[in-house]
Coordinates of C-alpha atoms in Angstrom, one line a residue:
X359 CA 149.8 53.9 153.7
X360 CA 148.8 53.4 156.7
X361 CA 151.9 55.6 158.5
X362 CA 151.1 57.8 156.0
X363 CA 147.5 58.0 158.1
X364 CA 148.5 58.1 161.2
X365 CA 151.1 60.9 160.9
X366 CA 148.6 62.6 159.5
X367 CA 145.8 62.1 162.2
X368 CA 149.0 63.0 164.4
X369 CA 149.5 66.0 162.8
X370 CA 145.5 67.0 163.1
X371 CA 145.3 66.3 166.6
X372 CA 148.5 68.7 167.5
X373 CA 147.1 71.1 165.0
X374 CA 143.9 71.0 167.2
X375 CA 145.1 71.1 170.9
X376 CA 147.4 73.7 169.9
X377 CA 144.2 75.9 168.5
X378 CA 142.4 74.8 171.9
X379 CA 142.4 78.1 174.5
X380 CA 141.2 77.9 177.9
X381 CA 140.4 80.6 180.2
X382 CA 140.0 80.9 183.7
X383 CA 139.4 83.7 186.4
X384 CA 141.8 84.7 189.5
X385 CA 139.4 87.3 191.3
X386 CA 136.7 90.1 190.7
X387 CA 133.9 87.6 190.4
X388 CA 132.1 85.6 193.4
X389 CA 129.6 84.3 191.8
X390 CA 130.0 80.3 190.8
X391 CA 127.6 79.7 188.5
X392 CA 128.2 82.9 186.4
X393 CA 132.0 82.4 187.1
X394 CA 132.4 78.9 185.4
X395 CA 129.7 79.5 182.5
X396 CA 132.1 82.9 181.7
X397 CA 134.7 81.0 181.7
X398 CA 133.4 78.3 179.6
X399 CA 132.3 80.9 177.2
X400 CA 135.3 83.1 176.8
X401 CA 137.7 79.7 176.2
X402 CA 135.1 78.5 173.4
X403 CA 135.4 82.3 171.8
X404 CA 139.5 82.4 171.7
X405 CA 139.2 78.5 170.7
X406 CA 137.4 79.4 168.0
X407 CA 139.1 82.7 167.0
X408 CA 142.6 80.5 167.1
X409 CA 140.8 77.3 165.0
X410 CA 139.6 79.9 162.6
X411 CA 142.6 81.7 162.0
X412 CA 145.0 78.3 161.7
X413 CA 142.5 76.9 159.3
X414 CA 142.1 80.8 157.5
X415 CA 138.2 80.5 157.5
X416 CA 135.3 82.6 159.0
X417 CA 134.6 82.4 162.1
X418 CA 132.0 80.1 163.5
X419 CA 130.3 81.6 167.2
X420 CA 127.3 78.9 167.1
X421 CA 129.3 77.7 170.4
X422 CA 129.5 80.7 172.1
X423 CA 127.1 83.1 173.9
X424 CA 127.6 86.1 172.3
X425 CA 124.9 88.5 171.5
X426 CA 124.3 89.7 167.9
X427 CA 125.8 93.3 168.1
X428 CA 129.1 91.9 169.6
X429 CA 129.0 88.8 167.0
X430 CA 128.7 91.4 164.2
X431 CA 131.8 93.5 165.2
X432 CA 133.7 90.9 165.8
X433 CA 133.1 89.4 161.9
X434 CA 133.3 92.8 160.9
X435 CA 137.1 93.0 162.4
X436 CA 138.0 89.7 161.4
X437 CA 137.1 91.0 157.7
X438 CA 139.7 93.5 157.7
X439 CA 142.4 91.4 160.3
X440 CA 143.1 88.3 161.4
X441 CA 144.7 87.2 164.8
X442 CA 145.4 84.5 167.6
X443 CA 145.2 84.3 171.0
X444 CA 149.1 84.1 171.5
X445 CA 148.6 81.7 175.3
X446 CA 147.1 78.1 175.5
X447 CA 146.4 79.0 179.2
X448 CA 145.1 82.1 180.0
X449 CA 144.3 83.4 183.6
X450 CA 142.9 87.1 184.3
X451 CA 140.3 89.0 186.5
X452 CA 137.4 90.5 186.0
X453 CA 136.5 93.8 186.1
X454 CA 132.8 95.5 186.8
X455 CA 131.5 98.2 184.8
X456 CA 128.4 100.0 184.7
X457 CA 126.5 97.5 182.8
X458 CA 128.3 94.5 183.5
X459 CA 132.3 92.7 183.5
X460 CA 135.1 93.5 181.3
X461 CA 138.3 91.2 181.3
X462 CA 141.2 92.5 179.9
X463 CA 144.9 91.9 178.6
X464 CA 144.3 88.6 176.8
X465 CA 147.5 88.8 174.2
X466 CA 146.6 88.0 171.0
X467 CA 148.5 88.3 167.8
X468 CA 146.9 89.7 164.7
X469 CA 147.7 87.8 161.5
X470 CA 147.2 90.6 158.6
X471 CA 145.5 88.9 155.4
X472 CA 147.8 90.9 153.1
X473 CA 150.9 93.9 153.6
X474 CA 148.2 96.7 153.8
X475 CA 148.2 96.1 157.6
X476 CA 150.3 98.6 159.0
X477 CA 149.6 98.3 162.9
X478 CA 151.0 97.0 165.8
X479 CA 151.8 93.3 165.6
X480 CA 151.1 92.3 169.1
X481 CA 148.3 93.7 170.8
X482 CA 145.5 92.8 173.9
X483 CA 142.0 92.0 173.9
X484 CA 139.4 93.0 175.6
X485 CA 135.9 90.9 176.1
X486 CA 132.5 92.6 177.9
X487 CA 129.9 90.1 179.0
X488 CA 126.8 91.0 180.9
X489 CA 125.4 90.0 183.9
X490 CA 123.7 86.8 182.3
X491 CA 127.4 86.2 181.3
X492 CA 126.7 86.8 177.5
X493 CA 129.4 88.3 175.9
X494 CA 128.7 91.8 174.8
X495 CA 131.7 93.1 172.8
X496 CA 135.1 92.0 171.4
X497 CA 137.9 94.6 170.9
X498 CA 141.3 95.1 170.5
X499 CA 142.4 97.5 173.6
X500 CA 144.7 100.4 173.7
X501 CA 148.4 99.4 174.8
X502 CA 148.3 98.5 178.6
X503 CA 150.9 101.1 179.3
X504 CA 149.0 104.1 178.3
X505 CA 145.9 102.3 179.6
X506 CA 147.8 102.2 183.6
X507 CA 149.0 105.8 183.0
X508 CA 145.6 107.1 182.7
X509 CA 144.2 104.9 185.7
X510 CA 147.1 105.8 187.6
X511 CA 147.2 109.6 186.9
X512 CA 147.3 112.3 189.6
X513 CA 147.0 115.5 187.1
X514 CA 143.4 115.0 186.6
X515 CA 140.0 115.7 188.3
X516 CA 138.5 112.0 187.3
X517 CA 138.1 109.6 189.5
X518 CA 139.4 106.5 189.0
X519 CA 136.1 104.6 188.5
X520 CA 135.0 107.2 186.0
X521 CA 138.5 106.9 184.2
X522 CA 137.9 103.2 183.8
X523 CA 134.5 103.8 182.5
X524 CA 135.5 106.3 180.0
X525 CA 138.2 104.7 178.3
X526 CA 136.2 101.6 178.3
X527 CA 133.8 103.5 175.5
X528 CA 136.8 105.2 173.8
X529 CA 138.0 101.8 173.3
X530 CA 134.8 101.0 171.8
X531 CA 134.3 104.3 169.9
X532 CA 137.8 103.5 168.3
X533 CA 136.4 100.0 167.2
X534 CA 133.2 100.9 165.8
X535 CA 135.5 102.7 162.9
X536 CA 137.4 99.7 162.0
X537 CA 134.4 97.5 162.2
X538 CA 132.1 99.8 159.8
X539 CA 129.8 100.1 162.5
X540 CA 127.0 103.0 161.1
X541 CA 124.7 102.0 163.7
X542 CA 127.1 102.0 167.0
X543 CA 128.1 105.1 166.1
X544 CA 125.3 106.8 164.6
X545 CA 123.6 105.5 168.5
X546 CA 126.6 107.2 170.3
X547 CA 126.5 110.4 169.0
X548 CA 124.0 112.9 170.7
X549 CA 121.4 114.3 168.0
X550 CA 122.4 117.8 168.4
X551 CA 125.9 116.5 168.0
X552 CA 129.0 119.5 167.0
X553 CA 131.5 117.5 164.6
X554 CA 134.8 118.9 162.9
X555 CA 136.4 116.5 160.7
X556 CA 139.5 117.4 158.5
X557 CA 141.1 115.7 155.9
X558 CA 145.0 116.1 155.0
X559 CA 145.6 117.0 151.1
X560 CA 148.3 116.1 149.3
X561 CA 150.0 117.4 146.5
X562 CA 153.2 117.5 144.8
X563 CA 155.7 120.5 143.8
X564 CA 156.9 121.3 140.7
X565 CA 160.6 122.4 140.0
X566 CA 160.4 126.0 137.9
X567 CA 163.1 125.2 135.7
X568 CA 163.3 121.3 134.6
X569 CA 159.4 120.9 136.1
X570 CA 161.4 117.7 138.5
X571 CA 158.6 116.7 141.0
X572 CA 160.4 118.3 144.7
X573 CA 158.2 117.9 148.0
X574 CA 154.7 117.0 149.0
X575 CA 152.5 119.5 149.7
X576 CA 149.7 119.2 152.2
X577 CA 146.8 121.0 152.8
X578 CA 144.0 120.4 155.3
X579 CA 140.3 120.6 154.7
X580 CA 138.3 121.1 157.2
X581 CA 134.6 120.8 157.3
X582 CA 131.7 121.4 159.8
X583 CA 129.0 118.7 160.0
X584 CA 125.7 118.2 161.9
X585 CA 125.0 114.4 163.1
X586 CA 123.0 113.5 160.0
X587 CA 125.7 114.5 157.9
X588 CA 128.8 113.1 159.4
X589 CA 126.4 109.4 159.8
X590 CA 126.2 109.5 155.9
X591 CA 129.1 110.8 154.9
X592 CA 130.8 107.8 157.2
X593 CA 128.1 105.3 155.4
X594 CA 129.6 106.5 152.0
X595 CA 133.3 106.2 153.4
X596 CA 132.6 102.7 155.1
X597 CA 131.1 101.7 151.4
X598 CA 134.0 102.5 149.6
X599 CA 137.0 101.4 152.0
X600 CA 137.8 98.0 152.1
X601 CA 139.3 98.7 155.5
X602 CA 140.0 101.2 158.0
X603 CA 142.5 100.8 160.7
X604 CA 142.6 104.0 163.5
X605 CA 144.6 103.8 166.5
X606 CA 144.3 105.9 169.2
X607 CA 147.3 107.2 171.8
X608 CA 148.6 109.9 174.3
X609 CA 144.8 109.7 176.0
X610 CA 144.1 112.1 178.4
X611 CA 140.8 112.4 180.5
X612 CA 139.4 116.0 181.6
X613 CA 135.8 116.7 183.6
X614 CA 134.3 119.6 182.9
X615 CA 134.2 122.3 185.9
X616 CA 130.9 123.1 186.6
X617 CA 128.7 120.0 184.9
X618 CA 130.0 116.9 186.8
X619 CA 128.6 114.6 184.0
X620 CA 130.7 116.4 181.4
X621 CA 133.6 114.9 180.3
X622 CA 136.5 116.0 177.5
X623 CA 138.7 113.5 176.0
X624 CA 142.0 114.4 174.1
X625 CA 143.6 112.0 172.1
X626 CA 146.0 111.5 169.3
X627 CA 144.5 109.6 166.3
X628 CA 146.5 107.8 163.4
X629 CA 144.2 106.9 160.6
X630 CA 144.6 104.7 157.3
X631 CA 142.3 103.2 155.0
X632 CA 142.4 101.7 151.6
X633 CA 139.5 102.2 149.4
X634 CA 139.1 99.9 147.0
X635 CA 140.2 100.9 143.7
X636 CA 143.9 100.0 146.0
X637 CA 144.1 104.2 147.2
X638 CA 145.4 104.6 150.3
X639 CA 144.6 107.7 152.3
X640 CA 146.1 108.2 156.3
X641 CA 146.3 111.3 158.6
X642 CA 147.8 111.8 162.1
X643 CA 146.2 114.2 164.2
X644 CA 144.3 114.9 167.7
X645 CA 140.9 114.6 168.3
X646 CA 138.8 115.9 170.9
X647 CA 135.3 114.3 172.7
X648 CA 133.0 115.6 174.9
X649 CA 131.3 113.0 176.0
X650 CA 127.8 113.0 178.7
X651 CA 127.7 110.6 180.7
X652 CA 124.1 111.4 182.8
X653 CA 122.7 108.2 181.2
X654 CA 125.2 105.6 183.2
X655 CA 126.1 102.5 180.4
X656 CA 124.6 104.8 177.5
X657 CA 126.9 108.2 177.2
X658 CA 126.6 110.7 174.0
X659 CA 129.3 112.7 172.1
X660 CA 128.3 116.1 172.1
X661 CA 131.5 117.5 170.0
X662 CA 134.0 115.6 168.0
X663 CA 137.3 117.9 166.8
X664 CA 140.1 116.7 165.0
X665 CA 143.1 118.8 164.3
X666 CA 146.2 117.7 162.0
X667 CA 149.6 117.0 163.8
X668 CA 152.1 119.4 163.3
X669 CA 155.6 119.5 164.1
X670 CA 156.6 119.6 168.0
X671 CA 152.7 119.9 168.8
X672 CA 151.9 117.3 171.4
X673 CA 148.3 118.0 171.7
X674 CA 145.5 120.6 171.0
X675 CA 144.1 122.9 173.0
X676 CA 140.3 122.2 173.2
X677 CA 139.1 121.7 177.1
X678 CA 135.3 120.9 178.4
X679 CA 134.6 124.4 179.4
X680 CA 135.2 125.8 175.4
X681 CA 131.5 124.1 174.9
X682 CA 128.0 124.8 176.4
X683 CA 126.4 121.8 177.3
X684 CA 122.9 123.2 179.1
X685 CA 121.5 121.5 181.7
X686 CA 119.1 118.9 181.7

């Protein structure tokens, strides 16, 4: 009995050490105090998220300084997904923004709760934290490849400052969807906002002769909406999905030519959900923002497009200048 205990006291112990994450800073940050309480914080978060996910439980953030917008997407995510921080040891720098630091490209590992997941197995994370060193949003980042092609591009007018900026909110704007987040996203969209959604319909053929089902059909609706009506039409979708995964890729960054804090973003978008009754909807197609970022740390979306993909089309052809954004 008593081997009994202490292989299993054994076993706890590994099961905790190997759940406990530390992370540590190599440069971007001078300051000492902020520095170690940062990196105190970020190794209780991926602790946590790793605990949590090894026992498969909720997760707990009374130990970390997290504020309650960040704490609430973060739940929200782990609803849908859950996932590990894939290194015990983990050493990265820190990046400034315009409201505070970022650090990126912490692997993690996402577990998926059942065989609806259809994602990317190994992915990055990306943690904000202000300058109080309060951690201000957890996200899952786009793939560090296309995320160094687009810092490191020479066929675009953006500076590289503004480039980081930018895809700093798209990551965010892509997150706010897979967390259910009304009220992120009803806040980033400007009031007088332009939005075309579309939505791919599918339908099967019938045979003439022996009525034999043959190939899908699709059909896209599209539909124009004001700002109220995309928020509650979102509200409705949010209610009725149990969860939503959209991943975005082939990113590029345009500024518009005569308003310098006019942006245009073209991306492609893959979309799936599962409402649930168990049907599962998905769509793969571009999307384009035109974002204003006069208000540094608080831009607005002044047009959202989406178009379907079709075949050999490798992006639409939307640009800053096809909208009038007046003057302030």
């Amino acid at each position: 009995m008593k081997r009994y205990i202490l292989l299993l006291y054994v076993v706890l112990v590994s099961s905790l050490m190997s759940a406990q994450v530390t992370f540590q800073f190599s440069d971007g940050i001078y300051n000492e105090s902020l520095k170690s309480h940062v990196e105190r914080n970020v190794s209780s978060l991926l602790s946590e998220i790793n605990k949590a996910e090894a026992n498969h439980r909720q997760l707990n953030l009374t130990n970390v300084d997290i504020d309650d917008m960040a704490a609430s997407g973060l739940k929200s995510l782990w609803t849908n997904i859950h996932f590990r921080c894939e290194w015990n040891n983990n050493v990265q720098s820190c990046l400034k923004d315009f409201t505070g630091y970022e650090i990126r490209q912490i692997p993690v590992e996402m577990k998926p709760i059942d065989n609806t997941y259809k994602g990317e197995i190994h992915k990055e994370l990306t943690i904000s934290f202000n300058k109080k060193g309060v951690i201000t949003g957890v996200r899952t980042a786009i793939d560090n490849n296309s995320y160094v092609a687009l810092l490191h591009g020479s066929n675009s007018n953006v500076d590289l400052r503004m480039r980081r900026e930018i895809l700093n909110f798209v990551e965010n704007f892509r997150s706010y969807y897979v967390e259910k987040n009304i009220n992120a996203l009803q806040e980033i969209f400007s009031d007088d906002a332009l939005i075309i959604t579309g939505r791919v319909i599918r339908t099967l053929g019938k045979n003439n002769i022996d009525g034999v089902s043959q190939k899908v059909n699709e059909k896209v609706v599209y539909s124009k909406q004001n700002k109220q009506q995309y928020i509650n039409n979102l509200r409705n979708l949010f209610k009725g999905n149990e969860f939503i995964n959209v991943d975005f890729s082939d990113i590029e960054l345009m500024r518009h030519g005569s308003n310098p804090n006019i942006y245009g973003v073209r991306l492609r978008q893959k979309w799936s959900s599962q409402q649930y009754n168990g049907r599962q909807y998905s769509d793969d197609g571009y999307v384009f923002l035109l974002w204003d970022f006069q208000e540094e740390g608080s831009p607005k979306i002044h047009v959202r497009t989406w178009t379907p993909k079709r075949a050999n089309q490798t992006k639409d052809d939307f640009s800053p200048e096809d909208f009038f954004i007046p003057n302030n």
